[in-house]
Tab-separated table of C-alpha atoms and ligand atoms in Angstrom:
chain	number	residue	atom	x	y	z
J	1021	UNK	CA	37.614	9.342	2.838
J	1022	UNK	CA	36.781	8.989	-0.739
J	1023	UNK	CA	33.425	6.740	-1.462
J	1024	UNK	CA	34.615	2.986	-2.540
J	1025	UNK	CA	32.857	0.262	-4.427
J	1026	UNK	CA	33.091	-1.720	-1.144
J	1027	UNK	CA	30.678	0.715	0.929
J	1028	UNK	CA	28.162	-0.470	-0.924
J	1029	UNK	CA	26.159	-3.851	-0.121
J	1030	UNK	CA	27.557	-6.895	-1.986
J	1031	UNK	CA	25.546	-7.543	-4.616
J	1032	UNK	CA	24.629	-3.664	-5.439
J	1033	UNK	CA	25.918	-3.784	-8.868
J	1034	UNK	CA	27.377	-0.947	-10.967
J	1035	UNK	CA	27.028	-0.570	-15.079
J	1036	UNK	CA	26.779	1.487	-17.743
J	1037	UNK	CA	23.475	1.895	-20.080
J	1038	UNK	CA	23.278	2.819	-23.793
J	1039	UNK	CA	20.573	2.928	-26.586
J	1040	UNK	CA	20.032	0.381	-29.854
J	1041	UNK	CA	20.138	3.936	-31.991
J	1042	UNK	CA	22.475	5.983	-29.870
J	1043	UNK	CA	25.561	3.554	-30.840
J	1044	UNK	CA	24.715	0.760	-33.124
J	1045	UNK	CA	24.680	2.497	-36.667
J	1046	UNK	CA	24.487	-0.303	-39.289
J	1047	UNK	CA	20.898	1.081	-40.279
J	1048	UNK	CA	20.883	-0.995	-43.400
J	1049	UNK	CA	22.472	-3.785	-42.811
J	1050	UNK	CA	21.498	-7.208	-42.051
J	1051	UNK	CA	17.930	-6.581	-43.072
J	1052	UNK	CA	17.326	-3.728	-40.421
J	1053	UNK	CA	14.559	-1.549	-41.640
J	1054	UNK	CA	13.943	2.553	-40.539
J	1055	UNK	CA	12.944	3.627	-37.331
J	1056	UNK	CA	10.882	6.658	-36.505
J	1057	UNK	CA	14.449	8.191	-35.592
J	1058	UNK	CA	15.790	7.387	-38.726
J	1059	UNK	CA	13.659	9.411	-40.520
J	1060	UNK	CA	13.341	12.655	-38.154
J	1061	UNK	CA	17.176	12.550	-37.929
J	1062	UNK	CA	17.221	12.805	-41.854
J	1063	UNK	CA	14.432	15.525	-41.595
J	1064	UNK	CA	16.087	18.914	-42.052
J	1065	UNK	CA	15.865	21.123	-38.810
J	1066	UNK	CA	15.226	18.275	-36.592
J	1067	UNK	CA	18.449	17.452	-35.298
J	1068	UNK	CA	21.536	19.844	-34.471
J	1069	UNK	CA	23.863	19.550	-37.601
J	1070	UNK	CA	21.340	17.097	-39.224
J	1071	UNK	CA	23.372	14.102	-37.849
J	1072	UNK	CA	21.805	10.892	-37.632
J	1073	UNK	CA	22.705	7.448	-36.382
J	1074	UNK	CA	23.770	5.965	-39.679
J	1075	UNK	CA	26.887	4.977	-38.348
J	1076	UNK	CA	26.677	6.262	-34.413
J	1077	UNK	CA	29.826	3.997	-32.488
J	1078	UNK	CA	29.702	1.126	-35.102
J	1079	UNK	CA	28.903	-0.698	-32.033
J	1080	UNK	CA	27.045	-3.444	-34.460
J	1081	UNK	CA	30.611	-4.624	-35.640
J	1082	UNK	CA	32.945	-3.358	-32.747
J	1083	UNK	CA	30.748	-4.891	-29.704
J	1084	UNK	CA	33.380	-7.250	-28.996
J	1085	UNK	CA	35.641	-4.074	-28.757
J	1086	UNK	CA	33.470	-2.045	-26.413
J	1087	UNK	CA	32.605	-5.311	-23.929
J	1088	UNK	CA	36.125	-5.882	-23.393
J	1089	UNK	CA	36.556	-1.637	-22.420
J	1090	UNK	CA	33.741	-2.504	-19.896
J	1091	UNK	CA	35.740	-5.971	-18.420
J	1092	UNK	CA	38.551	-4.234	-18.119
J	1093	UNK	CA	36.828	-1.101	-16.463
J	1094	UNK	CA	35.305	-3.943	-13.807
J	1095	UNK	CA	31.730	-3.087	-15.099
J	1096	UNK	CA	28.849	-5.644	-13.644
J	1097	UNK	CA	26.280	-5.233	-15.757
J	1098	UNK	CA	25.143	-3.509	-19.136
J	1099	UNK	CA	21.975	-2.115	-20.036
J	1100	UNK	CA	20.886	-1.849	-23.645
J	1101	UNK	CA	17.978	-1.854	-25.878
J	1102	UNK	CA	17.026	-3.892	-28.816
J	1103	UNK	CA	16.053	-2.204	-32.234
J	1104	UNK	CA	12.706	-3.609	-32.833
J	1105	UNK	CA	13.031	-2.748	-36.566
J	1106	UNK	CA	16.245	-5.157	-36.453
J	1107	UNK	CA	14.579	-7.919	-35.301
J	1108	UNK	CA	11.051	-7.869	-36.991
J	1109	UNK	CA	10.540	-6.647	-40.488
J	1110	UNK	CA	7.054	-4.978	-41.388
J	1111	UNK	CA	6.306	-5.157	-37.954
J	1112	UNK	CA	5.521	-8.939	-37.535
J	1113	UNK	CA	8.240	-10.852	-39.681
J	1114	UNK	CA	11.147	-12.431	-37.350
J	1115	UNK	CA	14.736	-11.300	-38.810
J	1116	UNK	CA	16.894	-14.003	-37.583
J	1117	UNK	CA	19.860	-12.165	-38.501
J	1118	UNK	CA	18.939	-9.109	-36.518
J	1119	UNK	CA	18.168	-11.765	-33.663
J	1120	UNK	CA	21.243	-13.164	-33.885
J	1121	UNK	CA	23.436	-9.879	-33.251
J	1122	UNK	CA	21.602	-10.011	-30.138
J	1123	UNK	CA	22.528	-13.618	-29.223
J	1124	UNK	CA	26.244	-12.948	-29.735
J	1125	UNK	CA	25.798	-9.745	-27.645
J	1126	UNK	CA	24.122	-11.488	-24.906
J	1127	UNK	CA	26.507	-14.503	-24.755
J	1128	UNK	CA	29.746	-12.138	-25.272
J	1129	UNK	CA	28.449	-10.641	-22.211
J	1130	UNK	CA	28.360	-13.778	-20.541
J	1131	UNK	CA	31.190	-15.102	-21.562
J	1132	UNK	CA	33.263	-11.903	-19.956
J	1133	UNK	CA	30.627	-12.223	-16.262
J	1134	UNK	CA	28.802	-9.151	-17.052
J	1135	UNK	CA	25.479	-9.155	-16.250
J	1136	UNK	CA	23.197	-8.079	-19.221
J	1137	UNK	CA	19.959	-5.587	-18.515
J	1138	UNK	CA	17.898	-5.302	-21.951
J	1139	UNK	CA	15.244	-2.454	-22.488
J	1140	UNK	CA	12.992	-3.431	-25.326
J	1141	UNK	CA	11.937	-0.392	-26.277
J	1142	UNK	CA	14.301	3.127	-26.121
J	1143	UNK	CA	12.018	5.377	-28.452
J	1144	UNK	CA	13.013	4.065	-32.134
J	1145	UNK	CA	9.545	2.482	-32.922
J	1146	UNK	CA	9.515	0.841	-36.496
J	1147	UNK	CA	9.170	3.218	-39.100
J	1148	UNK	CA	6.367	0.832	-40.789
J	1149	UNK	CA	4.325	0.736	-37.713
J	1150	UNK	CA	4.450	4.212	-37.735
J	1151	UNK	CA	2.762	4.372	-40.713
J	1152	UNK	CA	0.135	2.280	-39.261
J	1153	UNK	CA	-0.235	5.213	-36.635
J	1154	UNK	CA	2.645	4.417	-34.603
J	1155	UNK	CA	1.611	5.269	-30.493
J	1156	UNK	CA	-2.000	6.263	-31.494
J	1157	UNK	CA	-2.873	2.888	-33.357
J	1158	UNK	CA	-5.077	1.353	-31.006
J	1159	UNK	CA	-3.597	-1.869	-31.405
J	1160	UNK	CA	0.105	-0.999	-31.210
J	1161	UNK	CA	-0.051	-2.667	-27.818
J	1162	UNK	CA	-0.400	-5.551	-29.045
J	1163	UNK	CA	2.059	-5.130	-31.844
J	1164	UNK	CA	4.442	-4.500	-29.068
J	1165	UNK	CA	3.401	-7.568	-27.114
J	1166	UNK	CA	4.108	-9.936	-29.844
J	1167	UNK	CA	7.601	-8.151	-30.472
J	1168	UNK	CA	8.459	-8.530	-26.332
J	1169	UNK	CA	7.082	-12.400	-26.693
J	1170	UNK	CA	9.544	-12.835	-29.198
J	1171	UNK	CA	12.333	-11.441	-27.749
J	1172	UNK	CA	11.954	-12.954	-24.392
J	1173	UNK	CA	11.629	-16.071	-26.116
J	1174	UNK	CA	15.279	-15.666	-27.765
J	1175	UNK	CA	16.990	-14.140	-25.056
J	1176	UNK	CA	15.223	-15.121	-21.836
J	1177	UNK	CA	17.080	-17.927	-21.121
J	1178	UNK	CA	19.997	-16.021	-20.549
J	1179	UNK	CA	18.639	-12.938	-19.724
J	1180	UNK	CA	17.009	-12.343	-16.213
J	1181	UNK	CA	16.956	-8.912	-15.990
J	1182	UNK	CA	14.336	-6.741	-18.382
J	1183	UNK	CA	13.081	-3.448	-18.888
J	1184	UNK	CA	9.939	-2.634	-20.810
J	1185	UNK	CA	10.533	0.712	-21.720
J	1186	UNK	CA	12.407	3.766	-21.619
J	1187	UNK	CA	11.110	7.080	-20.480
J	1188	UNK	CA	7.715	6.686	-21.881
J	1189	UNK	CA	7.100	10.435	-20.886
J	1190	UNK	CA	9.673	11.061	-23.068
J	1191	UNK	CA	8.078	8.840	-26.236
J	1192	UNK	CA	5.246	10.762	-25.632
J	1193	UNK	CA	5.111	14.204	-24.936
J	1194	UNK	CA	8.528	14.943	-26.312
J	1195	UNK	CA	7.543	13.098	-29.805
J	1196	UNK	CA	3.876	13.942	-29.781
J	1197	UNK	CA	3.450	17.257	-28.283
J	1198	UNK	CA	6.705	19.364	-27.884
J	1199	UNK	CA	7.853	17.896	-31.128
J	1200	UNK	CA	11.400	17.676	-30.478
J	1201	UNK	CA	11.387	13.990	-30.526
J	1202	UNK	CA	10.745	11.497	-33.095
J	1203	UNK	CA	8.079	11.360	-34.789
J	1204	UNK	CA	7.646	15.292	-34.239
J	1205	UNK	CA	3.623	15.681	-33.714
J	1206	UNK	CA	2.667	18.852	-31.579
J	1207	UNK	CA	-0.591	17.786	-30.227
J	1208	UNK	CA	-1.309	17.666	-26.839
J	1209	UNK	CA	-4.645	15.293	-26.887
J	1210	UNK	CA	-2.501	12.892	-28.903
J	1211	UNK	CA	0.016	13.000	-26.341
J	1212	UNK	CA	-2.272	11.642	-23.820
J	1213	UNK	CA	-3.196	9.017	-26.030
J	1214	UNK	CA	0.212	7.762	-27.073
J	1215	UNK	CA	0.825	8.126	-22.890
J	1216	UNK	CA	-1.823	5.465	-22.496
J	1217	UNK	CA	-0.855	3.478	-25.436
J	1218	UNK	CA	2.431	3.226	-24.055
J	1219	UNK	CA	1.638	2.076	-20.423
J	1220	UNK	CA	-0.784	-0.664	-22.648
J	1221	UNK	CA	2.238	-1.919	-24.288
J	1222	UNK	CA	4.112	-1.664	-20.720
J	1223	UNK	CA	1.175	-4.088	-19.072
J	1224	UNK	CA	1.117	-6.426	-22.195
J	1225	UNK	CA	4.827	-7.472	-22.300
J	1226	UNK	CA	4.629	-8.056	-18.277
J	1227	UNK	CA	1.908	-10.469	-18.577
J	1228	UNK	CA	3.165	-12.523	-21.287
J	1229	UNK	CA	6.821	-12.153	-19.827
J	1230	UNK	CA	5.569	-14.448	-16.557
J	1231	UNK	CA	4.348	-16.994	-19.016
J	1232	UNK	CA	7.320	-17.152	-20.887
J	1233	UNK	CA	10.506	-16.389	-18.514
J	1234	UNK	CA	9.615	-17.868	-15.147
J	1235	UNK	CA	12.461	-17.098	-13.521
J	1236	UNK	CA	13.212	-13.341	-14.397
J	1237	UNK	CA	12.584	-9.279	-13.424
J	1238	UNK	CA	10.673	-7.201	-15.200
J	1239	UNK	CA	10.153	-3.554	-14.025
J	1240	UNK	CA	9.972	-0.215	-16.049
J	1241	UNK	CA	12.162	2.653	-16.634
J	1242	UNK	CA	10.955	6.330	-15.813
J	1243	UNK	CA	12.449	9.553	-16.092
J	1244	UNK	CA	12.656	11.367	-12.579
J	1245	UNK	CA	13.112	15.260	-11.793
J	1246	UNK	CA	13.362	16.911	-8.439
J	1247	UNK	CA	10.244	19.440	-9.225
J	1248	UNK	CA	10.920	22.737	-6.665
J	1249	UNK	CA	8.324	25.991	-7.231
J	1250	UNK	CA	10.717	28.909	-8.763
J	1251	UNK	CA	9.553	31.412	-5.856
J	1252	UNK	CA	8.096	31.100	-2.345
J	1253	UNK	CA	4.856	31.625	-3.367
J	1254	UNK	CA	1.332	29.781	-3.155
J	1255	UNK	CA	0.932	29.779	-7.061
J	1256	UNK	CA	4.682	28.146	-7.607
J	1257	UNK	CA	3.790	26.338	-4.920
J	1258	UNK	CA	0.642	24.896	-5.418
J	1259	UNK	CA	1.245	24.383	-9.809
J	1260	UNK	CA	4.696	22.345	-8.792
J	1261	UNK	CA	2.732	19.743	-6.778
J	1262	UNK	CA	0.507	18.965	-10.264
J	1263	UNK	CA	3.948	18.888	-12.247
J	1264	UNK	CA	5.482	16.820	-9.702
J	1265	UNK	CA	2.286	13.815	-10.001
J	1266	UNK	CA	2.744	14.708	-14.131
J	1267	UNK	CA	6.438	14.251	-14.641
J	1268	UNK	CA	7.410	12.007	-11.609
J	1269	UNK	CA	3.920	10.093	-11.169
J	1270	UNK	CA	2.074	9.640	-14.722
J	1271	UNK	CA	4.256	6.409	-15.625
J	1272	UNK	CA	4.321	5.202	-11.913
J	1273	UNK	CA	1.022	5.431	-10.411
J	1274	UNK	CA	-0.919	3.767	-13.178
J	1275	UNK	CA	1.783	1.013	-12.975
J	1276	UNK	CA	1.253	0.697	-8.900
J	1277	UNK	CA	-2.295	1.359	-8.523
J	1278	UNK	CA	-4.332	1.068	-11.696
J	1279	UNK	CA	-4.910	5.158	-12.410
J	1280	UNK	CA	-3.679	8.352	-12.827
J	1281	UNK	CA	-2.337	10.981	-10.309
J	1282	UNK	CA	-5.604	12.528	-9.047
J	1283	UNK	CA	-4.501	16.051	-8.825
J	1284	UNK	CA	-2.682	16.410	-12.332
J	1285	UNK	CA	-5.849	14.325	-13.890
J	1286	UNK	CA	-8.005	16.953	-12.596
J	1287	UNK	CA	-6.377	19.759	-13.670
J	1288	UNK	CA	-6.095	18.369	-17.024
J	1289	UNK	CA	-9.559	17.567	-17.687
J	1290	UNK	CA	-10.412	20.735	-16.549
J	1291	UNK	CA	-8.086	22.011	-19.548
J	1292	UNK	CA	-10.388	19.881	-21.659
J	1293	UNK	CA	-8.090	17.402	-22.365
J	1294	UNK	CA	-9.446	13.993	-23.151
J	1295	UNK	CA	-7.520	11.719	-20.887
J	1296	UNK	CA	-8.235	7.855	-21.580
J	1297	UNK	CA	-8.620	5.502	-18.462
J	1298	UNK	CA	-9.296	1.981	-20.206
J	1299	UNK	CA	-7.574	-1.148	-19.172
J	1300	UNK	CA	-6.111	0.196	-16.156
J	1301	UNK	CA	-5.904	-3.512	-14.908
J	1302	UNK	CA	-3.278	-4.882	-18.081
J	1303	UNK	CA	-1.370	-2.024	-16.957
J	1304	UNK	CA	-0.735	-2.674	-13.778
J	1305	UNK	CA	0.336	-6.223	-14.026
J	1306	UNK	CA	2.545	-6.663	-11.003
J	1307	UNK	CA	6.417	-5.626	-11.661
J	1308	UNK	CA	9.797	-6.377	-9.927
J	1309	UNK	CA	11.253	-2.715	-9.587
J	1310	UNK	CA	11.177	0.470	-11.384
J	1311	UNK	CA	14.285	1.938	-13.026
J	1312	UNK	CA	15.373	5.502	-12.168
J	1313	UNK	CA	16.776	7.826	-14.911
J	1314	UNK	CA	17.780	10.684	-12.888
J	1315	UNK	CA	19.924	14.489	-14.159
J	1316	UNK	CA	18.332	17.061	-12.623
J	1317	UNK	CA	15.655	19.596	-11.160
J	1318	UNK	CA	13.281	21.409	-12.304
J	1319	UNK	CA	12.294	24.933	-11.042
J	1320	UNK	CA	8.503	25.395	-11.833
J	1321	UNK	CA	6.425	28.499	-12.228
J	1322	UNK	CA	2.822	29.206	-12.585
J	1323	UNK	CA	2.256	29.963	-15.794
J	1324	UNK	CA	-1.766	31.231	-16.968
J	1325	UNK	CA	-0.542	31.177	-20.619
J	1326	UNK	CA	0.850	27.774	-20.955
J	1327	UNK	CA	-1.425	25.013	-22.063
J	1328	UNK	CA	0.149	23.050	-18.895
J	1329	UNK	CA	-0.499	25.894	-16.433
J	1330	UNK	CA	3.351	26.239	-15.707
J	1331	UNK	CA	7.150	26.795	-17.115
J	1332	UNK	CA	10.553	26.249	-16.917
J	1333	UNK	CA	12.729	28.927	-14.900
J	1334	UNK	CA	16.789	28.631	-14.999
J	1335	UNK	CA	17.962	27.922	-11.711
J	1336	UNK	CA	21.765	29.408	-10.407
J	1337	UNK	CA	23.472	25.697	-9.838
J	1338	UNK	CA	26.858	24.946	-11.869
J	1339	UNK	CA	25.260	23.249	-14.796
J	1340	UNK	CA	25.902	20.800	-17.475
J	1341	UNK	CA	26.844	21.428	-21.220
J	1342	UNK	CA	23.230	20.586	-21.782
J	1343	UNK	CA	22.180	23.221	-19.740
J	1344	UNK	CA	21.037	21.137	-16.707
J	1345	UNK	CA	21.763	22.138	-12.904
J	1346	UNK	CA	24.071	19.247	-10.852
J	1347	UNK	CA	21.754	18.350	-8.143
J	1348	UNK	CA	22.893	15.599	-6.284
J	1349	UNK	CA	20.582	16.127	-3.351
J	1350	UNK	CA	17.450	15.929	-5.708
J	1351	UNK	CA	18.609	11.968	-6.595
J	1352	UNK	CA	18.199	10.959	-2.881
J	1353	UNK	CA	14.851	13.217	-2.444
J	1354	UNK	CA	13.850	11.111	-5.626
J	1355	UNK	CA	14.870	7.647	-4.696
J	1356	UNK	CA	13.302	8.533	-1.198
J	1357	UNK	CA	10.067	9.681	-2.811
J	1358	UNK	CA	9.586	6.648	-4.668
J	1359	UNK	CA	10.761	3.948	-2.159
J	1360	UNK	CA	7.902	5.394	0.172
J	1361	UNK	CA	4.753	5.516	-2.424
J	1362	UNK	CA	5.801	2.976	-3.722
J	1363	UNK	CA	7.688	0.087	-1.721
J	1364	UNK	CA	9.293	-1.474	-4.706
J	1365	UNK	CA	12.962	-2.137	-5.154
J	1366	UNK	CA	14.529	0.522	-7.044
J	1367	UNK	CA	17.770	0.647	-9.917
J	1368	UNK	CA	19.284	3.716	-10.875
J	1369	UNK	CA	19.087	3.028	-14.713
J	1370	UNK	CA	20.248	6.172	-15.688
J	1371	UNK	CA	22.891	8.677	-14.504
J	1372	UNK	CA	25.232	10.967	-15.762
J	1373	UNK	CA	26.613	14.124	-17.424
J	1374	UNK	CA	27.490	16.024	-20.785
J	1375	UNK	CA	30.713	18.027	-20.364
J	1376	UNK	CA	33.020	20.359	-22.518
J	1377	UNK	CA	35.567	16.862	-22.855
J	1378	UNK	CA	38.682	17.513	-25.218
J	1379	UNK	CA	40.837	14.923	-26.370
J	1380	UNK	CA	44.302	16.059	-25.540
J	1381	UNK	CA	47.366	13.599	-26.176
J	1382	UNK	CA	45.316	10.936	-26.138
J	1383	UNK	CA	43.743	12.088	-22.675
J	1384	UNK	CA	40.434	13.304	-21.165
J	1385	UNK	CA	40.525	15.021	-17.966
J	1386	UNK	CA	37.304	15.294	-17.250
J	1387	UNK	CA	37.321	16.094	-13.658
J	1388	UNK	CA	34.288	17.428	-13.279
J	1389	UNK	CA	32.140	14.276	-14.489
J	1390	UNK	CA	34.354	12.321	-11.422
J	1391	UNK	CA	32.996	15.075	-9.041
J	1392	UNK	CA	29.528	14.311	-10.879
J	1393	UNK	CA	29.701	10.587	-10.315
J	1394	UNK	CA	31.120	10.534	-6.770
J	1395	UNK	CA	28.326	13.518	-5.252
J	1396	UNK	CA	25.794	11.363	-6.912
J	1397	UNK	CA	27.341	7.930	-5.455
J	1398	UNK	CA	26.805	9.454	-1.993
J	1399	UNK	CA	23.574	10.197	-2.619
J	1400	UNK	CA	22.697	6.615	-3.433
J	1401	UNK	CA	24.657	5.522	-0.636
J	1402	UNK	CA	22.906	7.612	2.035
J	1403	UNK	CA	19.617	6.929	0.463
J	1404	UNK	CA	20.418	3.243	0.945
J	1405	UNK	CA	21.744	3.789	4.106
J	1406	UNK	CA	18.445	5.223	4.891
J	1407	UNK	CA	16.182	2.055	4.381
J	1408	UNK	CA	15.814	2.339	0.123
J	1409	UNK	CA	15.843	-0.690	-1.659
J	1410	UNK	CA	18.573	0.410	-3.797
J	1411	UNK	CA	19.787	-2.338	-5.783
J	1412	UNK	CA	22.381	-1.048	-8.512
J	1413	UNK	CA	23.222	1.942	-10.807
J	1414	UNK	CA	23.946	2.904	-14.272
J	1415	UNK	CA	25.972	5.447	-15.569
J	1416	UNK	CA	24.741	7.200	-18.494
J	1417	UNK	CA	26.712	5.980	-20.805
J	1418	UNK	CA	29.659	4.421	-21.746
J	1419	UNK	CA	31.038	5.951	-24.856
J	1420	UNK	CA	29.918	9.383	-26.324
J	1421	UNK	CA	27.221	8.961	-28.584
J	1422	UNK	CA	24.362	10.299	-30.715
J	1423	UNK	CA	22.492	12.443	-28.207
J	1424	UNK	CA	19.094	12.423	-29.592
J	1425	UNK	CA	17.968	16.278	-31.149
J	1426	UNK	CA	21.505	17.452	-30.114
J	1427	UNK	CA	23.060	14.849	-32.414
J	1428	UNK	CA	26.945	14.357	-31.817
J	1429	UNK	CA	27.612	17.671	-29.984
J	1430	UNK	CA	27.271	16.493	-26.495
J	1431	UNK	CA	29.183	13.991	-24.900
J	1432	UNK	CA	28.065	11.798	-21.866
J	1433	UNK	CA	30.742	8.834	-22.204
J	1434	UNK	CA	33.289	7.568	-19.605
J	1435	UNK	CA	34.777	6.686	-22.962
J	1436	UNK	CA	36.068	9.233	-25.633
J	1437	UNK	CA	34.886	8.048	-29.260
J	1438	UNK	CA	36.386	9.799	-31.633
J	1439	UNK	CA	33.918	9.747	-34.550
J	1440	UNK	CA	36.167	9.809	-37.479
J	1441	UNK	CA	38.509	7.209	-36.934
J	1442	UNK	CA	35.684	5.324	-34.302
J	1443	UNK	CA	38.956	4.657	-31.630
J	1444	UNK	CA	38.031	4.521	-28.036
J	1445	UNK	CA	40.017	6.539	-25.227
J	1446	UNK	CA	39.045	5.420	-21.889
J	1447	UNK	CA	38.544	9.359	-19.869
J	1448	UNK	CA	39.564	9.865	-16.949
J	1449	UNK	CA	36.890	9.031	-15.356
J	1450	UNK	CA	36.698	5.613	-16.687
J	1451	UNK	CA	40.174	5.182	-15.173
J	1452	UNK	CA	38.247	6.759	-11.745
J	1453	UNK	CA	35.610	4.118	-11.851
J	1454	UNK	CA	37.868	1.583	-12.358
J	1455	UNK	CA	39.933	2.022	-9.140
J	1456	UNK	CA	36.314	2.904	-7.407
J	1457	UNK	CA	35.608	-0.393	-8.761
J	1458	UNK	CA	38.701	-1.772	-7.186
J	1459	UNK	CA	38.282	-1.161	-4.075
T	172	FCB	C1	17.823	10.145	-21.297
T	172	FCB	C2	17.747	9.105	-22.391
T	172	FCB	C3	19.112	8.671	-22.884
T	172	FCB	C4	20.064	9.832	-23.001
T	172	FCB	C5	20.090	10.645	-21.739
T	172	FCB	C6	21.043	11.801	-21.755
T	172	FCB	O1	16.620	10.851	-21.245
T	172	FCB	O2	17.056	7.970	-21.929
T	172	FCB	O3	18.930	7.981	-24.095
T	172	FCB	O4	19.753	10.577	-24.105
T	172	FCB	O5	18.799	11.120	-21.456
């Protein structure tokens, strides 16, 4: 029998989750300033085609539009970040008009029963602060701390539900060391640092969240990978238990238990990499849950020549148009993993798939994104079923957007944009969800 909305406990709730740069456009509007994606995505070679977010989904002027697609899909809850360089200019100066997109947002949300979920920060760090030194600015905690203060000070009466940030492994060793990410830096020691700076910023907005919103969640949003060594052998073996504490365990132990993964922190020092340890004890300010982005494995081999000991080998699973196997097993392993270190309740904040969709008379039949959804629905299902505090999930995303350094070319959405005209087509797995929904 096919999986149904009502297998699920009562008040697991279901969403979708998008990104203040991803869809918004309106980058000069209103007072917003550049963020550090606004300027990589205008830097040639940086992103495929050299498109940027100038426009995105128009969401900033068509958000009444896209709330009533997620009503009338039966959507819960939405999950989106603010644009810090919207609401404060230079870094410190409150915008009111950037605020006040945000207000309507939040209250249009209300207004239609859906529940809102706001990340503060998903990677599009002022352009200004930046300049100051952006992740490596010693004080840029504290920079963030007074922007979450003022946000939760807007918003937090009507918005119970928060999310510090977004993949900080992403911010950080995707911007600072691989490069392929704003702002672009390939230095591994400053990747470390902006790491740290990050999980500072993390532990500041927590603490002054309990002083200002009594009565809300706060938790943290990390990417996950199933991490499986490429060949039976000790050496695979042995290097994908330090990638496993590095990807899965760098933005969740210091979080838990005040430090770093011992194994990976070991191995890294013995690199000679500096790895900074100060203020474990803002950063692990108590939190609510953690949030789950979840797409994949990775198959791990030893590596000698790699500064990280290890690489990336391509595995035989059907994979995605962004080149990443469907795993649906590795999303219960995961949710397992991290319900038993670390006991707290978990949300799915992030799930989904890029496929080769083609608008065709005003239809997408994109089958294999329902196949996608439902294998990974079972997998939450079972992994609730098996004693994790599951408690609802997000589907990455709800319209096709600007996909980061692969600009518009992939498409993730349950809803078609098309880019010229900016209509929305509901896929066919939109219509899916909604019957899942249903029933
Ligand atoms: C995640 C990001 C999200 C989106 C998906 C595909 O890493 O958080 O913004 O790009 O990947």
């Amino acid at each position: 029998m096919a999986i149904k909305r009502s297998d699920f406990p009562e008040d697991f709730i279901f969403g979708t989750a998008t990104a203040a740069y991803q869809i918004e456009g309106a980058v000069n509007e209103d007072g917003r300033e550049p963020s550090i994606w606004d300027v990589f995505s205008h830097t040639p070679g940086k992103v495929k085609n050299m498109e940027n977010g100038d426009i995105a989904c128009d969401h900033y002027h068509r958000y009444i539009e896209d709330i009533e697609i997620m009503k009338e899909i039966g959507l819960d809850a939405y999950r989106f970040s603010i644009s810090w360089s919207r609401v404060l200019s230079k870094g410190k100066i409150k915008n009111e008009k950037g605020l006040d997109f945000y207000n309507r947002l939040v209250d249009e949300l209300l207004k239609n029963n859906i529940t809102p979920f706001i990340t503060l920060y998903h990677w599009d760090l002022p352009y200004y602060l930046y300049e100051k030194g952006g992740w490596l600015n010693p004080d840029i905690a504290l920079y963030f701390q007074d922007y979450a203060a003022l946000i939760f000070e807007t918003l937090g009466d009507r918005v119970k539900n928060w999310i510090t940030l977004n993949e900080p492994w992403c911010s950080s060793f995707l911007g600072y060391f691989m490069g392929t990410h704003a702002p672009g830096h390939k230095n591994i020691n400053e990747a470390f640092i902006a790491a740290h700076n990050l999980l500072k910023a993390h532990g500041h907005a927590v603490k002054v969240f309990r002083e200002i919103v009594k009565d809300g969640k706060i938790g943290i949003t990390n990417v996950v990978s199933k991490i499986e060594p490429a060949q039976e052998n000790e050496e695979d073996f042995q290097v994908a238990i330090l990638v496993d504490e590095f990807v899965n365990g760098w933005f969740h132990d210091p979080v838990v238990f005040g430090k770093y993964p011992e194994n990976a922190k070991g191995l890294l020092k013995q690199l000679g990499l500096k790895i900074p340890e100060d203020d474990m004890d803002i950063i692990s300010q108590p939190i609510d849950f953690f949030g789950v982005n979840y797409y994949s494995r990775q198959l791990i081999k030893y590596d000698p020549y790699n500064p990280l000991m290890y690489k990336h080998v391509e595995g035989e699973l059907p994979k995605t148009e962004m080149g990443w196997e469907i795993y649906p097993k590795g999303l219960y392993d995961m949710l397992k993993k991290l319900h038993q270190r670390y006991g707290l309740p978990l949300y799915i904040t992030e799930n989904g798939m890029a496929g080769p969709d083609k608008l065709i008379n005003n239809i997408v039949n994109d089958h294999y994104r329902i196949d996608y959804l439902e294998k990974h629905f079972q997998q939450a299902l079972l992994a609730i079923k098996n004693g994790v505090n599951l408690k609802g999930y997000f589907i990455w995303t709800l319209m096709d957007n600007f996909e980061w350094a692969e600009g518009y070319s992939k498409r993730f959405g349950i809803v078609y944009v098309d880019y010229k005209t900016q209509k929305r087509y509901l896929k066919k797995s939109a219509l899916w969800l909604k019957e899942f929904l249903s029933k």
